């Protein structure tokens, strides 16, 4: 989930405004992936994980000639549930899809949202990635052990920021980290932000002691030296961040990963659902997407159709179980 520069975002806007080019060989007509007027909704602010995933997918699909003129727009609010409500209200709209992930699953629970992911049409899970534990470059904490030691002394005085609502990945990861360090999750001062873009400013401004978010969101800032990564939350070190240890190898029994995918409105015809699924499947197989996975530090976690729907149901149960287990 890497933050894009204004120039890159301008380029994305130009792609949208320029309109569809003339169709040619490799335009997607052979595989039936052309969906004129297709829009990708991002249910959080620009610069967050859902935003980068959607804009990357749109650009890759166009570069691969699968479809043209995809519009990406943001509709933030309430951890993604404002966008979810809008998506569900677009019953039968085969030209709309929403970028989402574990954060929306958690937000539905924490916000007691009237609409859930069970009300959508599941299309595909795309990626999986680890979270990173990061601090500003001028932070006094240079290692994960130094941070944990200070955190244990007074959990409430060291606020942790995350780009998701309670129950989302950026909330669950530090709660699991706290429990592994012997800190009561109830004592943690967690400050939620509507996506990684909003969170970044608070980390850099030292308004939170540390932040937890996806690898791809802050890879550019880490490499530029603006952020210092103290640890990653998954089972293995990340190739792009080889110096950052896993929490487990640092002595904290945590193994946590996040994921992202695509859902569509309810009420699609079989033909509409099949065409949108085919587009995402062709995107997944494209060289353009494979390159983006590598550049963003994303793991391929593709799962489509009914299997993705079953996965969403299992994830909802998982969030409820983990929150109960943590006493939250």
Tab-separated table of C-alpha atoms in Angstrom:
chain	number	residue	atom	x	y	z
A	1	UNK	CA	0.000	0.000	0.000
A	2	UNK	CA	2.513	2.589	-0.966
A	3	UNK	CA	1.605	6.243	-0.950
A	4	UNK	CA	1.665	7.738	-4.404
A	5	UNK	CA	3.189	11.084	-5.212
A	6	UNK	CA	0.924	13.926	-6.440
A	7	UNK	CA	2.443	13.429	-9.894
A	8	UNK	CA	1.528	9.744	-9.879
A	9	UNK	CA	-2.015	10.521	-8.739
A	10	UNK	CA	-2.268	13.166	-11.471
A	11	UNK	CA	-1.182	10.536	-13.968
A	12	UNK	CA	-3.926	8.231	-12.755
A	13	UNK	CA	-6.459	11.040	-13.144
A	14	UNK	CA	-5.253	11.729	-16.682
A	15	UNK	CA	-5.789	8.069	-17.542
A	16	UNK	CA	-9.387	8.366	-16.401
A	17	UNK	CA	-10.121	11.694	-18.064
A	18	UNK	CA	-8.463	10.812	-21.329
A	19	UNK	CA	-11.158	8.257	-22.076
A	20	UNK	CA	-10.828	4.824	-23.685
A	21	UNK	CA	-8.311	4.430	-26.509
A	22	UNK	CA	-9.070	2.690	-29.762
A	23	UNK	CA	-9.427	-1.054	-29.299
A	24	UNK	CA	-6.810	-3.275	-30.845
A	25	UNK	CA	-5.395	-6.771	-30.490
A	26	UNK	CA	-5.013	-7.535	-26.794
A	27	UNK	CA	-7.804	-5.111	-25.900
A	28	UNK	CA	-9.691	-7.666	-23.846
A	29	UNK	CA	-12.353	-8.270	-26.488
A	30	UNK	CA	-11.067	-11.805	-27.075
A	31	UNK	CA	-11.492	-12.814	-23.431
A	32	UNK	CA	-14.665	-10.796	-22.807
A	33	UNK	CA	-13.191	-8.564	-20.131
A	34	UNK	CA	-14.214	-5.174	-21.516
A	35	UNK	CA	-16.558	-3.390	-19.077
A	36	UNK	CA	-17.161	0.159	-20.368
A	37	UNK	CA	-17.751	2.657	-17.572
A	38	UNK	CA	-16.315	0.421	-14.851
A	39	UNK	CA	-15.729	2.221	-11.534
A	40	UNK	CA	-13.649	1.115	-8.556
A	41	UNK	CA	-14.780	2.507	-5.225
A	42	UNK	CA	-12.203	3.029	-2.462
A	43	UNK	CA	-13.893	3.099	0.981
A	44	UNK	CA	-11.138	5.106	2.659
A	45	UNK	CA	-8.958	8.153	2.012
A	46	UNK	CA	-6.349	8.516	-0.763
A	47	UNK	CA	-2.997	6.924	0.014
A	48	UNK	CA	-4.358	4.003	2.033
A	49	UNK	CA	-4.112	0.317	1.212
A	50	UNK	CA	-7.471	0.008	-0.504
A	51	UNK	CA	-6.677	3.105	-2.552
A	52	UNK	CA	-3.297	1.872	-3.748
A	53	UNK	CA	-4.693	-1.586	-4.477
A	54	UNK	CA	-7.556	-0.167	-6.556
A	55	UNK	CA	-5.401	2.302	-8.497
A	56	UNK	CA	-2.757	-0.334	-9.149
A	57	UNK	CA	-5.363	-2.839	-10.331
A	58	UNK	CA	-7.001	-0.246	-12.600
A	59	UNK	CA	-3.714	0.802	-14.194
A	60	UNK	CA	-2.527	-2.778	-14.624
A	61	UNK	CA	-5.826	-3.832	-16.217
A	62	UNK	CA	-5.597	-0.960	-18.682
A	63	UNK	CA	-1.913	-1.538	-19.415
A	64	UNK	CA	-2.687	-5.208	-20.065
A	65	UNK	CA	-5.459	-4.204	-22.485
A	66	UNK	CA	-8.153	-5.971	-20.491
A	67	UNK	CA	-10.475	-2.964	-20.274
A	68	UNK	CA	-10.209	0.814	-20.541
A	69	UNK	CA	-11.233	4.004	-18.785
A	70	UNK	CA	-11.626	2.627	-15.258
A	71	UNK	CA	-12.569	5.390	-12.806
A	72	UNK	CA	-11.235	5.116	-9.267
A	73	UNK	CA	-12.999	7.233	-6.638
A	74	UNK	CA	-12.835	7.550	-2.854
A	75	UNK	CA	-15.802	7.394	-0.492
A	76	UNK	CA	-14.270	7.280	3.013
A	77	UNK	CA	-15.987	7.007	6.357
A	78	UNK	CA	-16.531	4.735	9.360
A	79	UNK	CA	-13.714	2.344	8.529
A	80	UNK	CA	-15.110	1.518	5.102
A	81	UNK	CA	-18.732	0.938	6.057
A	82	UNK	CA	-19.931	4.157	4.394
A	83	UNK	CA	-18.590	2.818	1.113
A	84	UNK	CA	-20.021	-0.619	1.845
A	85	UNK	CA	-23.486	0.865	2.372
A	86	UNK	CA	-23.219	2.721	-0.941
A	87	UNK	CA	-22.108	-0.451	-2.718
A	88	UNK	CA	-25.031	-2.474	-1.380
A	89	UNK	CA	-27.454	0.270	-2.441
A	90	UNK	CA	-26.218	-0.064	-6.057
A	91	UNK	CA	-28.215	-3.280	-6.507
A	92	UNK	CA	-27.643	-4.841	-9.920
A	93	UNK	CA	-24.893	-2.395	-10.974
A	94	UNK	CA	-22.398	-4.538	-12.902
A	95	UNK	CA	-20.123	-1.543	-13.547
A	96	UNK	CA	-19.148	-0.948	-9.913
A	97	UNK	CA	-16.695	-2.780	-7.659
A	98	UNK	CA	-15.145	-1.965	-4.292
A	99	UNK	CA	-11.613	-2.476	-3.014
A	100	UNK	CA	-11.742	-3.878	0.535
A	101	UNK	CA	-10.115	-6.180	3.037
A	102	UNK	CA	-9.967	-7.341	6.642
A	103	UNK	CA	-10.422	-3.741	7.820
A	104	UNK	CA	-13.955	-3.619	6.437
A	105	UNK	CA	-14.765	-6.955	8.096
A	106	UNK	CA	-13.703	-5.491	11.432
A	107	UNK	CA	-15.428	-2.137	10.864
A	108	UNK	CA	-18.755	-3.836	10.196
A	109	UNK	CA	-18.514	-5.424	13.645
A	110	UNK	CA	-17.148	-2.449	15.588
A	111	UNK	CA	-19.595	0.027	14.008
A	112	UNK	CA	-22.590	-2.338	14.148
A	113	UNK	CA	-23.136	-1.539	10.472
A	114	UNK	CA	-26.581	-2.382	9.054
A	115	UNK	CA	-25.018	-3.717	5.856
A	116	UNK	CA	-22.396	-6.465	5.852
A	117	UNK	CA	-20.176	-8.162	3.314
A	118	UNK	CA	-22.741	-10.955	3.163
A	119	UNK	CA	-24.926	-8.415	1.301
A	120	UNK	CA	-22.342	-8.046	-1.517
A	121	UNK	CA	-21.255	-10.151	-4.460
A	122	UNK	CA	-17.786	-11.562	-3.687
A	123	UNK	CA	-15.432	-11.332	-6.662
A	124	UNK	CA	-11.893	-12.159	-5.537
A	125	UNK	CA	-9.252	-11.964	-2.845
A	126	UNK	CA	-6.135	-10.497	-4.446
A	127	UNK	CA	-3.294	-10.051	-2.000
A	128	UNK	CA	-1.955	-10.814	1.425
A	129	UNK	CA	0.686	-8.793	3.235
A	130	UNK	CA	2.285	-8.363	6.610
A	131	UNK	CA	1.904	-5.329	8.810
A	132	UNK	CA	4.918	-3.263	9.844
A	133	UNK	CA	5.592	-1.632	13.199
A	134	UNK	CA	7.015	1.794	12.385
A	135	UNK	CA	8.148	4.978	14.129
A	136	UNK	CA	9.232	8.381	12.863
A	137	UNK	CA	12.902	8.798	11.943
A	138	UNK	CA	13.538	10.953	15.028
A	139	UNK	CA	11.817	8.527	17.420
A	140	UNK	CA	13.848	7.486	20.491
A	141	UNK	CA	12.939	3.848	19.797
A	142	UNK	CA	15.475	2.145	17.562
A	143	UNK	CA	14.516	-1.499	18.164
A	144	UNK	CA	11.314	-3.400	18.862
A	145	UNK	CA	12.624	-4.326	22.315
A	146	UNK	CA	13.170	-0.667	23.237
A	147	UNK	CA	9.627	0.152	22.151
A	148	UNK	CA	8.087	-2.786	24.011
A	149	UNK	CA	10.016	-1.955	27.186
A	150	UNK	CA	8.653	1.612	27.195
A	151	UNK	CA	5.177	0.398	26.250
A	152	UNK	CA	5.073	-2.047	29.152
A	153	UNK	CA	5.948	0.678	31.663
A	154	UNK	CA	2.914	2.769	30.760
A	155	UNK	CA	0.756	1.464	27.886
A	156	UNK	CA	-1.683	4.372	28.013
A	157	UNK	CA	1.060	6.964	27.567
A	158	UNK	CA	2.335	5.413	24.327
A	159	UNK	CA	-0.525	5.688	21.814
A	160	UNK	CA	-0.406	3.376	18.821
A	161	UNK	CA	-2.025	4.445	15.543
A	162	UNK	CA	-3.570	2.224	12.912
A	163	UNK	CA	-5.322	2.752	9.612
A	164	UNK	CA	-8.392	0.708	10.501
A	165	UNK	CA	-11.302	0.668	12.931
A	166	UNK	CA	-11.297	-1.610	15.978
A	167	UNK	CA	-11.480	-5.177	14.717
A	168	UNK	CA	-9.485	-4.332	11.598
A	169	UNK	CA	-5.924	-5.493	10.849
A	170	UNK	CA	-4.107	-2.413	12.145
A	171	UNK	CA	-6.010	-2.796	15.420
A	172	UNK	CA	-5.740	-6.556	15.838
A	173	UNK	CA	-1.991	-6.658	15.123
A	174	UNK	CA	-0.905	-4.341	17.984
A	175	UNK	CA	-3.421	-5.958	20.332
A	176	UNK	CA	-1.908	-9.368	19.651
A	177	UNK	CA	1.533	-7.788	20.029
A	178	UNK	CA	0.543	-6.318	23.389
A	179	UNK	CA	-0.747	-9.636	24.681
A	180	UNK	CA	2.463	-11.384	23.578
A	181	UNK	CA	4.468	-8.746	25.468
A	182	UNK	CA	2.449	-9.194	28.661
A	183	UNK	CA	0.395	-6.012	28.241
A	184	UNK	CA	-3.370	-6.155	28.722
A	185	UNK	CA	-5.030	-5.302	25.374
A	186	UNK	CA	-7.594	-3.250	27.339
A	187	UNK	CA	-4.756	-0.986	28.531
A	188	UNK	CA	-3.613	-0.175	24.994
A	189	UNK	CA	-4.285	3.359	23.774
A	190	UNK	CA	-5.242	2.629	20.157
A	191	UNK	CA	-6.039	5.583	17.882
A	192	UNK	CA	-7.843	4.658	14.642
A	193	UNK	CA	-7.394	6.548	11.387
A	194	UNK	CA	-9.374	6.207	8.164
A	195	UNK	CA	-6.598	4.574	6.178
A	196	UNK	CA	-2.810	4.638	6.064
A	197	UNK	CA	-2.694	8.057	4.432
A	198	UNK	CA	-4.206	9.774	7.481
A	199	UNK	CA	-2.103	7.679	9.841
A	200	UNK	CA	1.188	8.642	8.186
A	201	UNK	CA	0.923	12.314	9.108
A	202	UNK	CA	0.384	11.435	12.774
A	203	UNK	CA	3.396	9.116	12.846
A	204	UNK	CA	5.660	11.686	11.191
A	205	UNK	CA	4.328	14.399	13.513
A	206	UNK	CA	4.918	12.201	16.593
A	207	UNK	CA	1.251	12.402	17.525
A	208	UNK	CA	1.389	8.640	18.090
A	209	UNK	CA	4.356	6.772	19.577
A	210	UNK	CA	4.265	4.196	16.793
A	211	UNK	CA	2.079	3.016	13.963
A	212	UNK	CA	1.014	-0.324	12.544
A	213	UNK	CA	0.050	-0.643	8.887
A	214	UNK	CA	0.652	-2.681	5.740
A	215	UNK	CA	4.120	-3.184	4.271
A	216	UNK	CA	3.211	-1.753	0.882
A	217	UNK	CA	1.681	1.420	2.336
A	218	UNK	CA	4.929	2.681	3.849
A	219	UNK	CA	7.641	0.981	1.826
A	220	UNK	CA	8.562	4.237	0.067
A	221	UNK	CA	8.752	6.194	3.319
A	222	UNK	CA	10.866	3.498	4.971
A	223	UNK	CA	13.295	3.389	2.071
A	224	UNK	CA	13.473	7.197	2.038
A	225	UNK	CA	14.407	7.209	5.728
A	226	UNK	CA	11.290	9.069	6.861
A	227	UNK	CA	10.079	6.071	8.849
A	228	UNK	CA	12.026	3.471	10.820
A	229	UNK	CA	10.640	-0.057	10.726
A	230	UNK	CA	11.097	-1.984	13.967
A	231	UNK	CA	9.441	-5.287	13.069
A	232	UNK	CA	7.078	-7.109	10.724
A	233	UNK	CA	4.108	-9.130	11.953
A	234	UNK	CA	4.205	-12.172	9.666
A	235	UNK	CA	6.037	-15.496	9.695
A	236	UNK	CA	9.095	-14.432	7.683
A	237	UNK	CA	11.151	-11.341	7.000
A	238	UNK	CA	10.046	-9.256	4.021
A	239	UNK	CA	12.439	-9.252	1.045
A	240	UNK	CA	12.314	-5.467	0.705
A	241	UNK	CA	12.954	-5.017	4.450
A	242	UNK	CA	15.524	-7.681	5.260
A	243	UNK	CA	16.852	-5.791	8.296
A	244	UNK	CA	13.443	-5.760	9.966
A	245	UNK	CA	12.947	-8.799	12.232
A	246	UNK	CA	9.668	-10.643	12.654
A	247	UNK	CA	7.932	-10.233	15.996
A	248	UNK	CA	8.291	-13.966	16.547
A	249	UNK	CA	12.061	-14.006	16.130
A	250	UNK	CA	12.191	-11.011	18.482
A	251	UNK	CA	10.556	-13.116	21.178
A	252	UNK	CA	6.914	-12.072	20.763
A	253	UNK	CA	4.586	-14.878	19.690
A	254	UNK	CA	2.677	-13.082	16.937
A	255	UNK	CA	2.016	-14.261	13.386
A	256	UNK	CA	-0.394	-11.881	11.653
A	257	UNK	CA	-1.119	-10.994	8.029
A	258	UNK	CA	-3.670	-8.786	6.277
A	259	UNK	CA	-5.439	-9.317	2.939
A	260	UNK	CA	-7.337	-7.315	0.308
A	261	UNK	CA	-9.899	-8.115	-2.320
A	262	UNK	CA	-12.763	-6.974	-4.527
A	263	UNK	CA	-16.520	-7.147	-3.973
A	264	UNK	CA	-19.418	-5.922	-6.127
A	265	UNK	CA	-23.040	-4.882	-5.492
A	266	UNK	CA	-25.719	-7.508	-4.872
A	267	UNK	CA	-28.177	-8.542	-7.547
A	268	UNK	CA	-25.766	-8.953	-10.469
A	269	UNK	CA	-26.821	-11.184	-13.321
A	270	UNK	CA	-24.779	-14.343	-13.896
A	271	UNK	CA	-23.284	-12.717	-16.994
A	272	UNK	CA	-22.284	-9.548	-15.121
A	273	UNK	CA	-20.739	-11.466	-12.243
A	274	UNK	CA	-18.867	-13.777	-14.626
A	275	UNK	CA	-17.505	-10.892	-16.679
A	276	UNK	CA	-16.237	-8.973	-13.654
A	277	UNK	CA	-14.701	-12.138	-12.200
A	278	UNK	CA	-13.072	-12.915	-15.552
A	279	UNK	CA	-11.566	-9.435	-15.671
A	280	UNK	CA	-10.001	-9.855	-12.225
A	281	UNK	CA	-8.793	-13.365	-13.076
A	282	UNK	CA	-7.126	-12.087	-16.256
A	283	UNK	CA	-5.631	-9.217	-14.265
A	284	UNK	CA	-4.222	-11.702	-11.757
A	285	UNK	CA	-2.524	-13.647	-14.552
A	286	UNK	CA	-1.040	-10.578	-16.246
A	287	UNK	CA	2.692	-9.700	-16.144
A	288	UNK	CA	1.716	-6.182	-15.103
A	289	UNK	CA	0.023	-7.390	-11.925
A	290	UNK	CA	2.812	-9.821	-11.076
A	291	UNK	CA	5.292	-6.948	-11.269
A	292	UNK	CA	3.097	-4.817	-9.000
A	293	UNK	CA	2.948	-7.604	-6.416
A	294	UNK	CA	6.720	-7.629	-6.232
A	295	UNK	CA	7.091	-3.846	-6.146
A	296	UNK	CA	4.569	-3.407	-3.341
A	297	UNK	CA	5.685	-6.316	-1.190
A	298	UNK	CA	2.319	-8.041	-1.656
A	299	UNK	CA	1.916	-11.827	-1.586
A	300	UNK	CA	-0.327	-13.444	-4.173
A	301	UNK	CA	-3.404	-14.763	-2.354
A	302	UNK	CA	-5.852	-15.126	-5.222
A	303	UNK	CA	-9.215	-16.687	-4.449
A	304	UNK	CA	-12.360	-16.050	-6.474
A	305	UNK	CA	-16.116	-16.589	-6.539
A	306	UNK	CA	-17.797	-18.846	-3.998
A	307	UNK	CA	-14.483	-19.768	-2.359
A	308	UNK	CA	-13.875	-16.082	-1.640
A	309	UNK	CA	-17.414	-15.803	-0.281
A	310	UNK	CA	-16.751	-18.678	2.131
A	311	UNK	CA	-13.480	-17.015	3.127
A	312	UNK	CA	-15.304	-13.747	3.947
A	313	UNK	CA	-17.707	-15.620	6.201
A	314	UNK	CA	-14.799	-17.320	7.985
A	315	UNK	CA	-13.001	-13.998	8.434
A	316	UNK	CA	-16.061	-12.472	10.082
A	317	UNK	CA	-16.142	-15.339	12.577
A	318	UNK	CA	-12.390	-14.948	13.125
A	319	UNK	CA	-12.687	-11.252	13.989
A	320	UNK	CA	-15.438	-11.952	16.516
A	321	UNK	CA	-13.400	-14.781	18.042
A	322	UNK	CA	-10.168	-12.770	18.335
A	323	UNK	CA	-11.903	-9.741	19.850
A	324	UNK	CA	-13.580	-11.999	22.415
A	325	UNK	CA	-10.293	-13.774	23.132
A	326	UNK	CA	-8.574	-10.438	23.724
A	327	UNK	CA	-11.393	-9.317	25.994
A	328	UNK	CA	-12.266	-6.350	23.780
